[in-house]
PDB file of C-alpha atoms in Angstrom:
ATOM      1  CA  UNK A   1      93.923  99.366  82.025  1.00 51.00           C
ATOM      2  CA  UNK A   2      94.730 101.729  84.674  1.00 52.00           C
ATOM      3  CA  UNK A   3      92.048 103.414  86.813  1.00 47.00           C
ATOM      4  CA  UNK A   4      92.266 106.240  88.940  1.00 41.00           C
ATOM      5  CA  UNK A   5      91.262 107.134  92.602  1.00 38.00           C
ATOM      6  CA  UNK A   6      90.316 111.029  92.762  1.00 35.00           C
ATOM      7  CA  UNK A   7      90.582 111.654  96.145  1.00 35.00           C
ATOM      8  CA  UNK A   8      88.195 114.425  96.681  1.00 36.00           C
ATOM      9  CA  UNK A   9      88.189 116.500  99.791  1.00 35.00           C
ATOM     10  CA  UNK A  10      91.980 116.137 100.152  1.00 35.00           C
ATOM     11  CA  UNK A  11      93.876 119.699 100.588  1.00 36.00           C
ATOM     12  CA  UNK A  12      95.879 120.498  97.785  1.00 37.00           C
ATOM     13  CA  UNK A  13      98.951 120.976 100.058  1.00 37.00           C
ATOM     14  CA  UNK A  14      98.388 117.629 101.279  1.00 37.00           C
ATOM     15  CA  UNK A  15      98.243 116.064  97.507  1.00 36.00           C
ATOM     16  CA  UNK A  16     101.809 117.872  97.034  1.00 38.00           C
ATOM     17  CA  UNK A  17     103.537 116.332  99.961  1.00 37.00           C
ATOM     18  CA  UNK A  18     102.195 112.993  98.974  1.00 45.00           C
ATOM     19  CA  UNK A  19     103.416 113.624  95.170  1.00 36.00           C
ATOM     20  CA  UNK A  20     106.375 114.665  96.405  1.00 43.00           C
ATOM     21  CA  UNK A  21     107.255 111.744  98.441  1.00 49.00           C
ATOM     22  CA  UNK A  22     105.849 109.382  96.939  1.00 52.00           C
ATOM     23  CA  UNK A  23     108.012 109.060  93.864  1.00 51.00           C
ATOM     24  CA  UNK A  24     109.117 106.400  91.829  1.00 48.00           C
ATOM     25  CA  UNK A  25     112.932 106.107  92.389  1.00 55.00           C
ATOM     26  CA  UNK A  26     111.756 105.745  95.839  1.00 73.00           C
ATOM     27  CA  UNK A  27     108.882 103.270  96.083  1.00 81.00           C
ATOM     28  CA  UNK A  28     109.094  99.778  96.873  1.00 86.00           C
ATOM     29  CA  UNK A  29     107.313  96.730  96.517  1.00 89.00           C
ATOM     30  CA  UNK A  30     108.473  93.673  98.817  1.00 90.00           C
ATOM     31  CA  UNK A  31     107.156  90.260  97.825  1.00 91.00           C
ATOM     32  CA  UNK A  32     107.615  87.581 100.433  1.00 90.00           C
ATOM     33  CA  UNK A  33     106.608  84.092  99.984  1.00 88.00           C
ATOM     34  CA  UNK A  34     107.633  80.389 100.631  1.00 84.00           C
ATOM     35  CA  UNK A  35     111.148  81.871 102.497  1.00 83.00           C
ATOM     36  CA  UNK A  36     111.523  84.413  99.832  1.00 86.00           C
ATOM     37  CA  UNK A  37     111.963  87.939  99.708  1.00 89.00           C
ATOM     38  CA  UNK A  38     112.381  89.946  96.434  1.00 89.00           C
ATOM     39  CA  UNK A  39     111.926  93.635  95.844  1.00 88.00           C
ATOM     40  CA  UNK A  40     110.901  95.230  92.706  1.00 87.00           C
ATOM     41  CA  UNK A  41     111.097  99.310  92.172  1.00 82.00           C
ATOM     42  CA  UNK A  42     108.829 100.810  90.679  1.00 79.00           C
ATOM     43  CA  UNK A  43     109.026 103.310  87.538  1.00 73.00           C
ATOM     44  CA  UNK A  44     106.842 106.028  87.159  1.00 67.00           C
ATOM     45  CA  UNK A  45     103.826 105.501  84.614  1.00 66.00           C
ATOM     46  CA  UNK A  46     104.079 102.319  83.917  1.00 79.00           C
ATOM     47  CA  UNK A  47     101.786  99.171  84.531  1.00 87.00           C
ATOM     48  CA  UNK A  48     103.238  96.064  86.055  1.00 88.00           C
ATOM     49  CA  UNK A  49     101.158  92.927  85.426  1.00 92.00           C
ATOM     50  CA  UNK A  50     101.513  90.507  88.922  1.00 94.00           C
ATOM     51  CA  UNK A  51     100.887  86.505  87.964  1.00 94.00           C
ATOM     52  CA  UNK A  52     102.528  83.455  87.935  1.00 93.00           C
ATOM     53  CA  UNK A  53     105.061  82.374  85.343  1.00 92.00           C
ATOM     54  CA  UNK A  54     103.994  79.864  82.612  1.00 89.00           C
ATOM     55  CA  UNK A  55     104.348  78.915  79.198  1.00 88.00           C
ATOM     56  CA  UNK A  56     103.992  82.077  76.971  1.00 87.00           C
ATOM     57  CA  UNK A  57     103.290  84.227  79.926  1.00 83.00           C
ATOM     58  CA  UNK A  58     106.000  86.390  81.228  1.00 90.00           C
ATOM     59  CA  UNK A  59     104.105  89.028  83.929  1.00 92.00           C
ATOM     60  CA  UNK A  60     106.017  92.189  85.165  1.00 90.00           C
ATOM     61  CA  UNK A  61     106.207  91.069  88.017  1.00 90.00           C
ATOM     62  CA  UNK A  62     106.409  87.078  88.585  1.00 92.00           C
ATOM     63  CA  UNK A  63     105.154  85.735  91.628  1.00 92.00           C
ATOM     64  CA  UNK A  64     105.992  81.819  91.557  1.00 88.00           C
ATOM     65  CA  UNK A  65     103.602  80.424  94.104  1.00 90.00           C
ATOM     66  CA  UNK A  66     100.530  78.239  93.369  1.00 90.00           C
ATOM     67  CA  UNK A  67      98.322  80.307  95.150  1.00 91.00           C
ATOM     68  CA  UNK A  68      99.034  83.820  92.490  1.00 93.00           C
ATOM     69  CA  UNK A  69      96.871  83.571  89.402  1.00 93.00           C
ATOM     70  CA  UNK A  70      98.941  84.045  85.925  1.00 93.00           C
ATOM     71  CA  UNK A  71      96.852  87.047  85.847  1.00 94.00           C
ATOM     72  CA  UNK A  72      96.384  88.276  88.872  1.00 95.00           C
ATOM     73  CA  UNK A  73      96.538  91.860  89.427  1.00 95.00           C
ATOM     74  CA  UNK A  74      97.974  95.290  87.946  1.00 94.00           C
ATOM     75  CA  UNK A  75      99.937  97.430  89.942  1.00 92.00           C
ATOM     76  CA  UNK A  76      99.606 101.204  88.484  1.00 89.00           C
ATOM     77  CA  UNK A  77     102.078 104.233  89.145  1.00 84.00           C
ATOM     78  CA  UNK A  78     102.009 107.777  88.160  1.00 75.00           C
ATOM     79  CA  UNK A  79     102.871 110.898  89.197  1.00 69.00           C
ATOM     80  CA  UNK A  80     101.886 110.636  93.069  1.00 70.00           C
ATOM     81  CA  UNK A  81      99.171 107.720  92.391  1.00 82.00           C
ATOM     82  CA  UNK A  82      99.434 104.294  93.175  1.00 89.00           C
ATOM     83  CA  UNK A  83      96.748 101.658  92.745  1.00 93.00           C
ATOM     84  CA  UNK A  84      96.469  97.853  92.522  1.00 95.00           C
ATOM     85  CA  UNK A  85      93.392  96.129  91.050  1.00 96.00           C
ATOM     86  CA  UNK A  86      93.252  92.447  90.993  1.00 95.00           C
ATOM     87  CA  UNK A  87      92.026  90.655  87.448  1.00 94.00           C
ATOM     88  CA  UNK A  88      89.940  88.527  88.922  1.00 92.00           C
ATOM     89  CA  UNK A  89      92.236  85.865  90.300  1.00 93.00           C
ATOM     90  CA  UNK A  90      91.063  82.442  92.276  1.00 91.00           C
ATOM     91  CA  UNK A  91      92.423  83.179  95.182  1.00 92.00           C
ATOM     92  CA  UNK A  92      92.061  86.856  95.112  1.00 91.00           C
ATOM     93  CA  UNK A  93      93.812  89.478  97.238  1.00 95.00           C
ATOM     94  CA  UNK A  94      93.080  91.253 100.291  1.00 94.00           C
ATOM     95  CA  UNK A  95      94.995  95.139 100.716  1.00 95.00           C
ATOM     96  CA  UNK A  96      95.099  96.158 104.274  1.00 94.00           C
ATOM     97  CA  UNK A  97      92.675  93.187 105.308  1.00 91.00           C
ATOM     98  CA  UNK A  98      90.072  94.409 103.146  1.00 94.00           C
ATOM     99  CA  UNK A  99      89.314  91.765 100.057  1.00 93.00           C
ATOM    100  CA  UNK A 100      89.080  93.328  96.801  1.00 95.00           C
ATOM    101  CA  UNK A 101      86.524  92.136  94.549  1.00 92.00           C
ATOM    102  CA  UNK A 102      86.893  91.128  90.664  1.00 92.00           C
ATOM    103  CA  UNK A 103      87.995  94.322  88.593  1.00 92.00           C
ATOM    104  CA  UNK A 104      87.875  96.391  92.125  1.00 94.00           C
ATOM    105  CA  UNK A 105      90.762  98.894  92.172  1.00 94.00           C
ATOM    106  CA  UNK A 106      92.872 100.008  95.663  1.00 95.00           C
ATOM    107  CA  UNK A 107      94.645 103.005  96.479  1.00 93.00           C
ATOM    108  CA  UNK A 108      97.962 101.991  98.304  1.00 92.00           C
ATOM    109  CA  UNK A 109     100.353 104.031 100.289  1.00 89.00           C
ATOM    110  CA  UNK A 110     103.544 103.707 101.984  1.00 87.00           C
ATOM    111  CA  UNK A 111     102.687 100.837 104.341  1.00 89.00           C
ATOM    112  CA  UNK A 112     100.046  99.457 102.249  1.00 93.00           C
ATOM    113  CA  UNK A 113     100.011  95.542 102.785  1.00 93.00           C
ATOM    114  CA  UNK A 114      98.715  93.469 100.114  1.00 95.00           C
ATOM    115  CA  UNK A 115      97.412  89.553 100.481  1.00 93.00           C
ATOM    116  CA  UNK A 116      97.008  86.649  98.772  1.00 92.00           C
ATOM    117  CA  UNK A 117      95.344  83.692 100.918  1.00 86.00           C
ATOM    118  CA  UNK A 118      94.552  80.443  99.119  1.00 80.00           C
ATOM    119  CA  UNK A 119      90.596  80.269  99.915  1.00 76.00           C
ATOM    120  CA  UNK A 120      90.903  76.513 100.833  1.00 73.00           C
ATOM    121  CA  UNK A 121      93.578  76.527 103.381  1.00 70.00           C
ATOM    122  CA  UNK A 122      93.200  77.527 106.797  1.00 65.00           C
ATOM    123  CA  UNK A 123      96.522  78.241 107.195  1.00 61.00           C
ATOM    124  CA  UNK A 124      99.038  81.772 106.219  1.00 66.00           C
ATOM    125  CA  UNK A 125     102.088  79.834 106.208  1.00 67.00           C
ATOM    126  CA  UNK A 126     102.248  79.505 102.188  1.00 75.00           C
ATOM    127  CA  UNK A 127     100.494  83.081 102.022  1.00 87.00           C
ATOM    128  CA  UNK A 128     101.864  86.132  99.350  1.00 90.00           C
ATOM    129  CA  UNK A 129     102.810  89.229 101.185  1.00 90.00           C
ATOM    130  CA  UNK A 130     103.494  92.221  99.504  1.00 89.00           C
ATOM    131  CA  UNK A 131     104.532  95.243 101.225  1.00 90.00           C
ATOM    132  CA  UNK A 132     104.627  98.599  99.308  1.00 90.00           C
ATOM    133  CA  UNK A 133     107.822 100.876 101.030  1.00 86.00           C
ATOM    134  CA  UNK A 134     109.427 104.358 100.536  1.00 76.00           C
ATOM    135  CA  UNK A 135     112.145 103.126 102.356  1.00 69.00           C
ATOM    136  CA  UNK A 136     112.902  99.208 103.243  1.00 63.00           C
ATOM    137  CA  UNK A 137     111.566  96.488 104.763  1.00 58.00           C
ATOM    138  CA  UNK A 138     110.705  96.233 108.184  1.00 56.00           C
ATOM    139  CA  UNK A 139     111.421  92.994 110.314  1.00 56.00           C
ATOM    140  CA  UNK A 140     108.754  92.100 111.390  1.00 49.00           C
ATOM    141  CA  UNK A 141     106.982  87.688 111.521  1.00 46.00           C
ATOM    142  CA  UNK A 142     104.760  88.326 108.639  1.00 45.00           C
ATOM    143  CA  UNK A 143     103.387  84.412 109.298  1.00 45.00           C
ATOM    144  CA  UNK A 144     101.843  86.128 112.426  1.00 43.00           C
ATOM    145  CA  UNK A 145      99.954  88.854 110.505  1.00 46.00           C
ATOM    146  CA  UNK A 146      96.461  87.256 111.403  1.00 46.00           C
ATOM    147  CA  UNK A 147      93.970  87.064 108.648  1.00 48.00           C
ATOM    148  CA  UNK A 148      90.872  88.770 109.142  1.00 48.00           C
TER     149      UNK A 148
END
């Protein structure tokens, strides 16, 4: 289930720009990990379930690392709205350094970096990067992102 963010206090000119820009033949998500790089597009309301592939479980979007739950998250879109909640997943997933907790629901925005850090391993080299985009990928070392 999709939930919502109302963002209250925001200027209604300010909402239109971002539903404006924001739209779904434009959005982006880049998932890097173990060398890899694919990009998925996003269509507007629709729900795409993030895990890792297995027997009788075919997510929207398959990440195939050890580290990604087969149920790990849902990614939400509509209208100008984009959210990601993670489903409770062992590792879980940090967006923009912040961990999200079971069930806990993010607003994301172009730029928006999400994480996923195996809890037992000190180090980001095997780490899931996704990187939500209006427009492509930036080069940038994402092994170097530090973890906070």
């Amino acid at each position: 289930m999709c939930h919502g963010i109302i963002m209250e206090g925001m200027a209604a000119s300010h909402r239109e720009t971002r539903m404006n820009t924001m739209n779904a033949s434009k959005v982006k998500l880049f998932v890097i990990y173990d060398g890899n790089t694919v990009e998925y597009s996003l269509i507007d309301n629709k729900k795409l379930r993030m895990g890792r592939r297995s027997t009788g479980n075919m997510p929207d979007l398959p990440v195939d690392s050890p580290i990604v739950s087969r149920e790990h998250g849902l990614f939400c879109f509509s209208e100008w709205n984009l959210t990601f909640q993670d489903s409770g997943s062992t590792n879980g997933t940090s967006v923009n350094e912040k961990k999200l907790g079971k069930g806990e629901v993010a607003q994301l925005y172009d730029g928006s970096v999400l994480r996923i850090h195996a809890v037992n391993n000190k180090s980001t080299e095997h780490d899931v990067v996704i990187y939500v985009s209006m427009f492509k990928l930036p080069r940038v070392q994402w092994k170097k992102i530090p973890l906070s």
